[in-house]
Coordinates of N, CA and C in Angstrom, one line a residue:
Chain A
M1 N 0.0 19.1 11.6 CA 0.6 17.9 11.2 C -0.1 17.4 9.9
A2 N 0.7 16.8 9.0 CA 0.1 16.3 7.8 C 0.5 14.9 7.6
R3 N -0.3 14.1 6.8 CA 0.1 12.7 6.6 C 0.3 12.5 5.1
V4 N 1.5 11.9 4.8 CA 1.8 11.7 3.4 C 1.9 10.2 3.2
V5 N 1.2 9.7 2.1 CA 1.2 8.3 1.8 C 2.2 8.0 0.7
V6 N 2.9 6.9 0.9 CA 3.9 6.5 -0.2 C 3.5 5.0 -0.5
E7 N 3.4 4.8 -1.8 CA 3.0 3.4 -2.3 C 4.1 2.9 -3.1
V8 N 4.5 1.6 -2.8 CA 5.6 0.9 -3.5 C 5.1 -0.4 -4.0
M9 N 5.4 -0.7 -5.2 CA 5.0 -2.0 -5.8 C 6.2 -2.7 -6.5
P10 N 6.2 -4.0 -6.5 CA 7.3 -4.7 -7.2 C 7.2 -4.3 -8.7
K11 N 8.4 -4.2 -9.4 CA 8.4 -3.9 -10.8 C 7.6 -5.0 -11.6
P12 N 6.9 -4.6 -12.6 CA 6.1 -5.6 -13.4 C 6.9 -6.8 -13.8
E13 N 8.1 -6.6 -14.2 CA 8.9 -7.8 -14.7 C 9.4 -8.7 -13.6
I14 N 9.2 -8.3 -12.3 CA 9.7 -9.1 -11.2 C 8.6 -10.2 -10.8
L15 N 8.9 -11.4 -10.7 CA 7.9 -12.4 -10.3 C 7.4 -12.1 -8.9
D16 N 6.2 -12.3 -8.7 CA 5.6 -11.9 -7.3 C 4.9 -13.1 -6.7
P17 N 5.8 -14.0 -6.1 CA 5.2 -15.3 -5.5 C 4.1 -15.0 -4.5
Q18 N 4.2 -13.9 -3.8 CA 3.1 -13.6 -2.8 C 1.8 -13.3 -3.6
G19 N 1.9 -12.6 -4.6 CA 0.7 -12.3 -5.4 C 0.1 -13.6 -6.0
K20 N 1.0 -14.5 -6.4 CA 0.5 -15.8 -6.9 C -0.2 -16.6 -5.8
A21 N 0.3 -16.5 -4.6 CA -0.3 -17.3 -3.5 C -1.6 -16.7 -3.2
I22 N -1.7 -15.4 -3.3 CA -3.0 -14.7 -3.0 C -4.0 -15.1 -4.1
S23 N -3.5 -15.1 -5.3 CA -4.4 -15.4 -6.4 C -5.1 -16.8 -6.2
S24 N -4.2 -17.8 -5.9 CA -4.8 -19.1 -5.7 C -5.7 -19.1 -4.4
G25 N -5.3 -18.4 -3.4 CA -6.2 -18.3 -2.2 C -7.6 -17.7 -2.6
L26 N -7.6 -16.7 -3.4 CA -8.8 -16.1 -3.8 C -9.7 -17.1 -4.6
R27 N -9.0 -17.9 -5.5 CA -9.8 -18.9 -6.2 C -10.4 -19.9 -5.3
R28 N -9.6 -20.3 -4.3 CA -10.1 -21.3 -3.3 C -11.3 -20.8 -2.6
L29 N -11.4 -19.4 -2.4 CA -12.5 -18.8 -1.6 C -13.7 -18.6 -2.6
G30 N -13.5 -18.9 -3.9 CA -14.6 -18.7 -4.8 C -14.5 -17.4 -5.6
F31 N -13.5 -16.6 -5.4 CA -13.4 -15.4 -6.2 C -12.6 -15.7 -7.5
D32 N -13.4 -15.8 -8.6 CA -12.8 -16.3 -9.9 C -12.4 -15.2 -10.8
G33 N -12.9 -14.0 -10.6 CA -12.7 -13.0 -11.6 C -11.4 -12.3 -11.7
F34 N -10.4 -12.7 -10.8 CA -9.2 -11.9 -10.8 C -8.1 -12.6 -11.6
T35 N -7.6 -12.0 -12.6 CA -6.6 -12.6 -13.5 C -5.1 -12.5 -13.0
D36 N -4.9 -11.5 -12.1 CA -3.6 -11.2 -11.6 C -3.7 -10.5 -10.2
V37 N -2.8 -10.8 -9.3 CA -2.8 -10.1 -8.0 C -1.3 -9.8 -7.7
R38 N -1.0 -8.5 -7.4 CA 0.3 -8.2 -6.9 C 0.2 -7.5 -5.6
Q39 N 1.2 -7.8 -4.7 CA 1.2 -7.1 -3.4 C 2.4 -6.2 -3.3
G40 N 2.2 -5.0 -2.7 CA 3.2 -4.1 -2.5 C 3.1 -3.5 -1.1
K41 N 3.7 -2.3 -0.9 CA 3.7 -1.7 0.5 C 3.0 -0.3 0.4
R42 N 2.5 0.0 1.6 CA 1.9 1.3 1.7 C 2.4 1.9 3.0
F43 N 2.9 3.2 2.9 CA 3.4 3.8 4.1 C 2.7 5.1 4.4
E44 N 2.4 5.4 5.7 CA 1.9 6.7 6.1 C 2.9 7.4 6.9
L45 N 3.4 8.5 6.4 CA 4.4 9.3 7.2 C 3.7 10.5 7.7
T46 N 3.7 10.7 9.0 CA 3.2 11.9 9.6 C 4.3 12.9 9.8
V47 N 4.0 14.1 9.3 CA 5.1 15.2 9.3 C 4.6 16.3 10.2
D48 N 5.5 16.9 10.9 CA 5.2 18.1 11.7 C 4.9 19.3 10.7
G49 N 3.8 20.0 11.0 CA 3.5 21.2 10.2 C 2.9 20.7 8.9
E50 N 3.0 21.6 7.9 CA 2.4 21.4 6.6 C 3.2 20.5 5.7
A51 N 2.6 19.9 4.7 CA 3.3 19.1 3.7 C 3.7 20.0 2.6
T52 N 4.8 20.7 2.8 CA 5.3 21.7 1.8 C 6.0 20.9 0.7
D53 N 6.3 21.6 -0.4 CA 7.1 21.0 -1.5 C 8.4 20.4 -1.0
E54 N 9.0 21.1 -0.1 CA 10.3 20.6 0.4 C 10.1 19.3 1.2
V55 N 9.0 19.3 2.0 CA 8.7 18.0 2.7 C 8.4 16.9 1.7
L56 N 7.7 17.2 0.7 CA 7.4 16.1 -0.3 C 8.6 15.6 -1.0
A57 N 9.5 16.6 -1.2 CA 10.8 16.2 -1.9 C 11.6 15.3 -0.9
D58 N 11.6 15.6 0.4 CA 12.2 14.7 1.4 C 11.6 13.3 1.4
V59 N 10.2 13.3 1.3 CA 9.5 12.0 1.3 C 9.9 11.2 0.1
R60 N 10.0 11.8 -1.0 CA 10.4 11.1 -2.3 C 11.8 10.5 -2.1
D61 N 12.7 11.3 -1.5 CA 14.0 10.9 -1.3 C 14.1 9.7 -0.4
A62 N 13.3 9.9 0.7 CA 13.3 8.8 1.7 C 12.7 7.5 1.1
A63 N 11.7 7.7 0.2 CA 11.0 6.6 -0.4 C 12.0 5.8 -1.3
E64 N 12.9 6.5 -2.0 CA 13.9 5.9 -2.9 C 15.0 5.2 -2.0
K65 N 15.4 5.9 -0.9 CA 16.5 5.4 -0.1 C 16.2 4.3 0.9
L66 N 15.0 4.4 1.5 CA 14.7 3.5 2.6 C 13.4 2.7 2.4
L67 N 12.4 3.3 1.8 CA 11.1 2.6 1.8 C 11.0 1.7 0.6
S68 N 11.9 1.7 -0.3 CA 11.8 0.8 -1.5 C 13.2 0.3 -1.8
N69 N 13.2 -0.8 -2.6 CA 14.4 -1.3 -3.1 C 14.4 -1.0 -4.6
P70 N 15.1 0.0 -5.1 CA 15.0 0.4 -6.5 C 15.3 -0.6 -7.5
V71 N 16.0 -1.7 -7.1 CA 16.4 -2.8 -8.0 C 15.1 -3.6 -8.4
I72 N 14.2 -3.8 -7.4 CA 13.1 -4.7 -7.7 C 11.7 -4.0 -7.5
E73 N 11.7 -2.7 -7.0 CA 10.5 -2.0 -6.7 C 10.4 -0.7 -7.3
N74 N 9.2 -0.2 -7.6 CA 8.9 1.2 -8.0 C 8.1 1.9 -7.0
V75 N 8.5 3.2 -6.8 CA 7.6 4.0 -5.9 C 6.5 4.5 -6.8
V76 N 5.3 4.0 -6.6 CA 4.2 4.4 -7.6 C 3.4 5.6 -7.2
A77 N 3.5 6.0 -6.0 CA 2.7 7.2 -5.6 C 3.3 7.8 -4.3
V78 N 3.3 9.1 -4.3 CA 3.6 9.9 -3.1 C 2.5 11.0 -3.1
R79 N 1.6 11.0 -2.1 CA 0.6 12.0 -2.1 C 0.2 12.4 -0.6
V80 N -0.2 13.6 -0.5 CA -0.7 14.2 0.8 C -2.1 13.6 1.0
E81 N -2.2 12.9 2.1 CA -3.6 12.3 2.3 C -4.4 13.2 3.3
D82 N -3.7 13.7 4.3 CA -4.5 14.4 5.3 C -3.7 15.6 5.8
A83 N -4.1 16.8 5.5 CA -3.3 17.9 5.8 C -3.3 18.1 7.3
G84 N -4.5 17.8 8.0 CA -4.6 18.1 9.4 C -4.8 16.9 10.3
V85 N -3.8 16.1 10.5 CA -4.0 14.9 11.3 C -4.1 15.4 12.8
D86 N -5.2 15.0 13.5 CA -5.3 15.5 14.9 C -4.3 14.8 15.7
A87 N -3.8 15.5 16.7 CA -2.7 15.0 17.6 C -3.0 13.6 18.2
A88 N -4.3 13.4 18.5 CA -4.7 12.2 19.2 C -4.5 11.0 18.2
G89 N -4.8 11.2 16.9 CA -4.6 10.1 16.0 C -3.1 9.7 16.0
A90 N -2.2 10.7 15.9 CA -0.8 10.4 15.8 C -0.3 9.8 17.2
E91 N -0.9 10.4 18.3 CA -0.5 9.9 19.6 C -0.8 8.4 19.8
A92 N -2.0 8.0 19.4 CA -2.5 6.6 19.5 C -1.5 5.7 18.8
G93 N -1.1 6.2 17.6 CA -0.1 5.4 16.8 C 1.2 5.3 17.5
A94 N 1.6 6.3 18.2 CA 3.0 6.3 18.8 C 3.1 5.4 20.0
R95 N 1.9 5.2 20.7 CA 2.0 4.4 21.9 C 2.5 2.9 21.7
Chain B
M1 N -9.8 -5.2 -19.4 CA -9.3 -5.6 -18.1 C -9.2 -4.3 -17.3
A2 N -9.5 -4.4 -16.0 CA -9.4 -3.2 -15.1 C -8.5 -3.6 -14.0
R3 N -7.9 -2.6 -13.3 CA -7.1 -2.8 -12.1 C -7.7 -2.1 -10.9
V4 N -7.9 -2.9 -9.9 CA -8.5 -2.3 -8.6 C -7.4 -2.4 -7.6
V5 N -7.2 -1.3 -6.8 CA -6.2 -1.2 -5.8 C -6.9 -1.3 -4.4
V6 N -6.3 -2.1 -3.6 CA -6.8 -2.3 -2.2 C -5.7 -1.9 -1.3
E7 N -6.0 -1.1 -0.3 CA -5.0 -0.6 0.6 C -5.4 -1.0 2.1
V8 N -4.5 -1.6 2.8 CA -4.7 -2.1 4.1 C -3.7 -1.6 5.1
M9 N -4.1 -1.1 6.2 CA -3.2 -0.5 7.2 C -3.5 -1.1 8.6
P10 N -2.5 -1.2 9.4 CA -2.7 -1.7 10.8 C -3.7 -0.7 11.5
K11 N -4.5 -1.2 12.4 CA -5.4 -0.3 13.1 C -4.6 0.7 14.0
P12 N -5.0 1.9 14.1 CA -4.2 2.9 14.8 C -3.8 2.5 16.2
E13 N -4.6 1.7 16.9 CA -4.3 1.3 18.3 C -3.3 0.2 18.3
I14 N -3.0 -0.4 17.2 CA -2.1 -1.5 17.2 C -0.6 -1.0 17.1
L15 N 0.3 -1.5 18.0 CA 1.7 -1.1 17.9 C 2.3 -1.5 16.6
D16 N 3.1 -0.7 15.9 CA 3.6 -1.0 14.6 C 5.1 -1.0 14.7
P17 N 5.7 -2.1 15.1 CA 7.2 -2.2 15.3 C 7.9 -1.9 14.0
Q18 N 7.3 -2.3 12.9 CA 8.0 -2.1 11.6 C 8.1 -0.5 11.3
G19 N 7.0 0.1 11.6 CA 6.9 1.6 11.4 C 8.0 2.2 12.3
K20 N 8.1 1.7 13.6 CA 9.1 2.3 14.5 C 10.5 2.1 13.9
A21 N 10.7 1.0 13.4 CA 12.1 0.7 12.8 C 12.4 1.6 11.7
I22 N 11.4 1.8 10.8 CA 11.6 2.7 9.7 C 11.8 4.2 10.2
S23 N 11.0 4.6 11.2 CA 11.2 5.9 11.8 C 12.7 6.1 12.2
S24 N 13.2 5.2 12.9 CA 14.6 5.4 13.4 C 15.6 5.3 12.2
G25 N 15.2 4.5 11.2 CA 16.1 4.4 10.0 C 16.1 5.7 9.3
L26 N 14.9 6.4 9.2 CA 14.8 7.7 8.5 C 15.7 8.7 9.3
R27 N 15.6 8.7 10.6 CA 16.4 9.6 11.4 C 17.9 9.4 11.2
R28 N 18.3 8.2 11.1 CA 19.7 7.9 10.9 C 20.2 8.4 9.5
L29 N 19.2 8.4 8.6 CA 19.6 8.9 7.2 C 19.5 10.4 7.2
G30 N 19.0 11.0 8.3 CA 19.0 12.5 8.3 C 17.6 13.1 8.0
F31 N 16.6 12.2 7.9 CA 15.2 12.7 7.7 C 14.6 12.9 9.1
D32 N 14.5 14.2 9.5 CA 14.1 14.4 10.9 C 12.7 14.9 11.0
G33 N 12.0 15.2 9.9 CA 10.7 15.9 10.0 C 9.5 14.9 10.3
F34 N 9.8 13.6 10.3 CA 8.7 12.6 10.4 C 8.4 12.2 11.8
T35 N 7.2 12.5 12.3 CA 6.9 12.2 13.7 C 6.3 10.8 13.9
D36 N 5.8 10.2 12.8 CA 5.3 8.8 12.9 C 5.3 8.2 11.6
V37 N 5.6 6.9 11.5 CA 5.6 6.1 10.2 C 4.9 4.8 10.5
R38 N 3.9 4.5 9.6 CA 3.2 3.2 9.7 C 3.3 2.5 8.4
Q39 N 3.4 1.2 8.4 CA 3.5 0.5 7.1 C 2.4 -0.5 7.0
G40 N 1.8 -0.5 5.8 CA 0.7 -1.4 5.5 C 0.9 -2.1 4.2
K41 N -0.2 -2.6 3.6 CA -0.1 -3.3 2.4 C -0.9 -2.7 1.2
R42 N -0.4 -2.9 0.0 CA -1.1 -2.4 -1.1 C -1.2 -3.5 -2.1
F43 N -2.5 -3.8 -2.6 CA -2.7 -4.8 -3.6 C -3.2 -4.3 -4.9
E44 N -2.8 -4.9 -6.0 CA -3.4 -4.5 -7.3 C -4.0 -5.8 -7.8
L45 N -5.3 -5.8 -8.0 CA -6.1 -6.9 -8.5 C -6.5 -6.6 -9.9
T46 N -6.0 -7.4 -10.9 CA -6.5 -7.2 -12.3 C -7.7 -8.1 -12.5
V47 N -8.7 -7.4 -13.0 CA -10.0 -8.2 -13.2 C -10.3 -8.2 -14.7
D48 N -10.9 -9.4 -15.1 CA -11.4 -9.5 -16.5 C -12.5 -8.5 -16.8
G49 N -12.5 -7.8 -17.9 CA -13.6 -6.9 -18.2 C -13.6 -5.7 -17.3
E50 N -14.8 -5.1 -17.2 CA -14.8 -3.8 -16.5 C -15.0 -4.0 -14.9
A51 N -14.6 -2.9 -14.2 CA -14.7 -3.0 -12.7 C -16.1 -2.5 -12.4
T52 N -17.1 -3.4 -12.5 CA -18.5 -3.0 -12.2 C -18.7 -3.0 -10.7
D53 N -19.9 -2.5 -10.3 CA -20.2 -2.5 -8.8 C -20.1 -3.8 -8.2
E54 N -20.5 -4.8 -9.0 CA -20.5 -6.2 -8.5 C -19.0 -6.7 -8.3
V55 N -18.2 -6.3 -9.2 CA -16.7 -6.7 -9.1 C -16.2 -6.0 -7.9
L56 N -16.5 -4.7 -7.7 CA -16.0 -4.0 -6.5 C -16.5 -4.5 -5.2
A57 N -17.7 -5.0 -5.2 CA -18.3 -5.7 -4.0 C -17.5 -7.0 -3.7
D58 N -17.1 -7.7 -4.8 CA -16.3 -8.9 -4.6 C -14.9 -8.5 -4.1
V59 N -14.4 -7.5 -4.6 CA -13.0 -7.0 -4.1 C -13.1 -6.7 -2.6
R60 N -14.1 -6.0 -2.2 CA -14.2 -5.6 -0.8 C -14.4 -6.8 0.0
D61 N -15.2 -7.8 -0.5 CA -15.4 -9.0 0.3 C -14.0 -9.8 0.4
A62 N -13.3 -9.9 -0.7 CA -12.0 -10.5 -0.7 C -11.0 -9.8 0.2
A63 N -11.1 -8.5 0.2 CA -10.2 -7.7 1.1 C -10.4 -8.0 2.5
E64 N -11.7 -8.2 2.9 CA -12.0 -8.5 4.3 C -11.6 -9.9 4.7
K65 N -11.8 -10.8 3.7 CA -11.6 -12.3 4.0 C -10.2 -12.7 3.8
L66 N -9.5 -12.1 2.9 CA -8.1 -12.7 2.6 C -7.0 -11.7 2.7
L67 N -7.3 -10.5 2.2 CA -6.2 -9.5 2.0 C -5.9 -8.8 3.3
S68 N -6.8 -8.9 4.3 CA -6.5 -8.2 5.6 C -6.9 -9.1 6.8
N69 N -6.4 -8.8 7.9 CA -6.8 -9.5 9.2 C -7.6 -8.5 10.0
P70 N -9.0 -8.6 9.9 CA -9.9 -7.6 10.5 C -9.6 -7.4 12.0
V71 N -8.9 -8.3 12.7 CA -8.6 -8.1 14.1 C -7.6 -7.0 14.3
I72 N -6.6 -6.9 13.4 CA -5.5 -5.9 13.6 C -5.4 -4.9 12.5
E73 N -6.2 -5.1 11.4 CA -6.0 -4.2 10.2 C -7.3 -3.7 9.8
N74 N -7.2 -2.5 9.1 CA -8.4 -1.9 8.4 C -8.1 -1.8 6.9
V75 N -9.2 -2.1 6.2 CA -9.1 -1.9 4.7 C -9.4 -0.4 4.5
V76 N -8.4 0.4 4.1 CA -8.6 1.8 4.1 C -9.0 2.4 2.8
A77 N -8.8 1.6 1.7 CA -9.2 2.1 0.4 C -9.4 0.9 -0.6
V78 N -10.5 1.0 -1.4 CA -10.7 0.1 -2.5 C -11.0 1.0 -3.7
R79 N -10.2 1.1 -4.7 CA -10.5 2.0 -5.8 C -10.0 1.5 -7.2
V80 N -10.8 1.9 -8.2 CA -10.4 1.4 -9.6 C -9.2 2.3 -10.0
E81 N -8.1 1.7 -10.3 CA -7.0 2.6 -10.7 C -6.9 2.7 -12.2
D82 N -7.1 1.6 -12.9 CA -6.9 1.7 -14.4 C -8.0 0.9 -15.0
A83 N -8.9 1.5 -15.7 CA -10.0 0.8 -16.3 C -9.4 -0.1 -17.5
G84 N -8.3 0.4 -18.2 CA -7.9 -0.4 -19.4 C -6.5 -0.9 -19.3
V85 N -6.2 -1.9 -18.4 CA -4.8 -2.4 -18.3 C -4.6 -3.1 -19.6
D86 N -3.4 -2.8 -20.4 CA -3.1 -3.5 -21.6 C -2.7 -4.9 -21.3
A87 N -3.0 -5.9 -22.1 CA -2.8 -7.3 -21.8 C -1.3 -7.5 -21.5
A88 N -0.4 -6.8 -22.2 CA 1.1 -7.1 -22.0 C 1.4 -6.8 -20.5
G89 N 0.8 -5.7 -20.0 CA 1.2 -5.4 -18.6 C 0.8 -6.6 -17.7
A90 N -0.4 -7.1 -17.9 CA -0.8 -8.2 -17.0 C 0.0 -9.4 -17.3
E91 N 0.2 -9.6 -18.6 CA 1.0 -10.8 -19.1 C 2.4 -10.9 -18.4
A92 N 3.1 -9.7 -18.4 CA 4.4 -9.7 -17.8 C 4.3 -10.1 -16.3
G93 N 3.3 -9.6 -15.7 CA 3.1 -10.0 -14.2 C 2.8 -11.4 -14.0
A94 N 2.1 -12.0 -15.0 CA 1.7 -13.4 -14.8 C 2.8 -14.4 -15.0
R95 N 3.9 -14.0 -15.8 CA 4.9 -15.0 -16.1 C 5.7 -15.4 -14.8

């Protein structure tokens, strides 16, 4: 089993109210050094067997079709994170 | 300006209904090879100047205190993604 990570962020030109809220929250907590905060999504997809090029092509396709909204979001990364996820790890997640 | 990425995922033992919904959505779209899907959050924090060790320590602190809920989530990554974010990029985000 392998684990593929997909990262999705709002397009830069899209206003990110959540990011703005986090920015002011950080300032309230005393973290002043951050000029901008943007929040996106991170997915971990566990696949049977190895993360072959074909699997990665499927993941990219799924990322465009389901994991992101191409009108307002960009898929910024698709990468193999762990080639050998032990069954227990995936099992715990499935329960 | 530098950009630091923080990645947060639900703890493995925590049930992830969103991930389950995505899993069945993927199957409906014909993507059958995925045995598990989990969804988390990805943050991009733009910082003034360089991403020094001190800045990264602040980011980790902020990640624990505001960007994640330590009871149900793990901060899985804190990394410098782009040491030299051009001002226009951050400006577009700030508007």
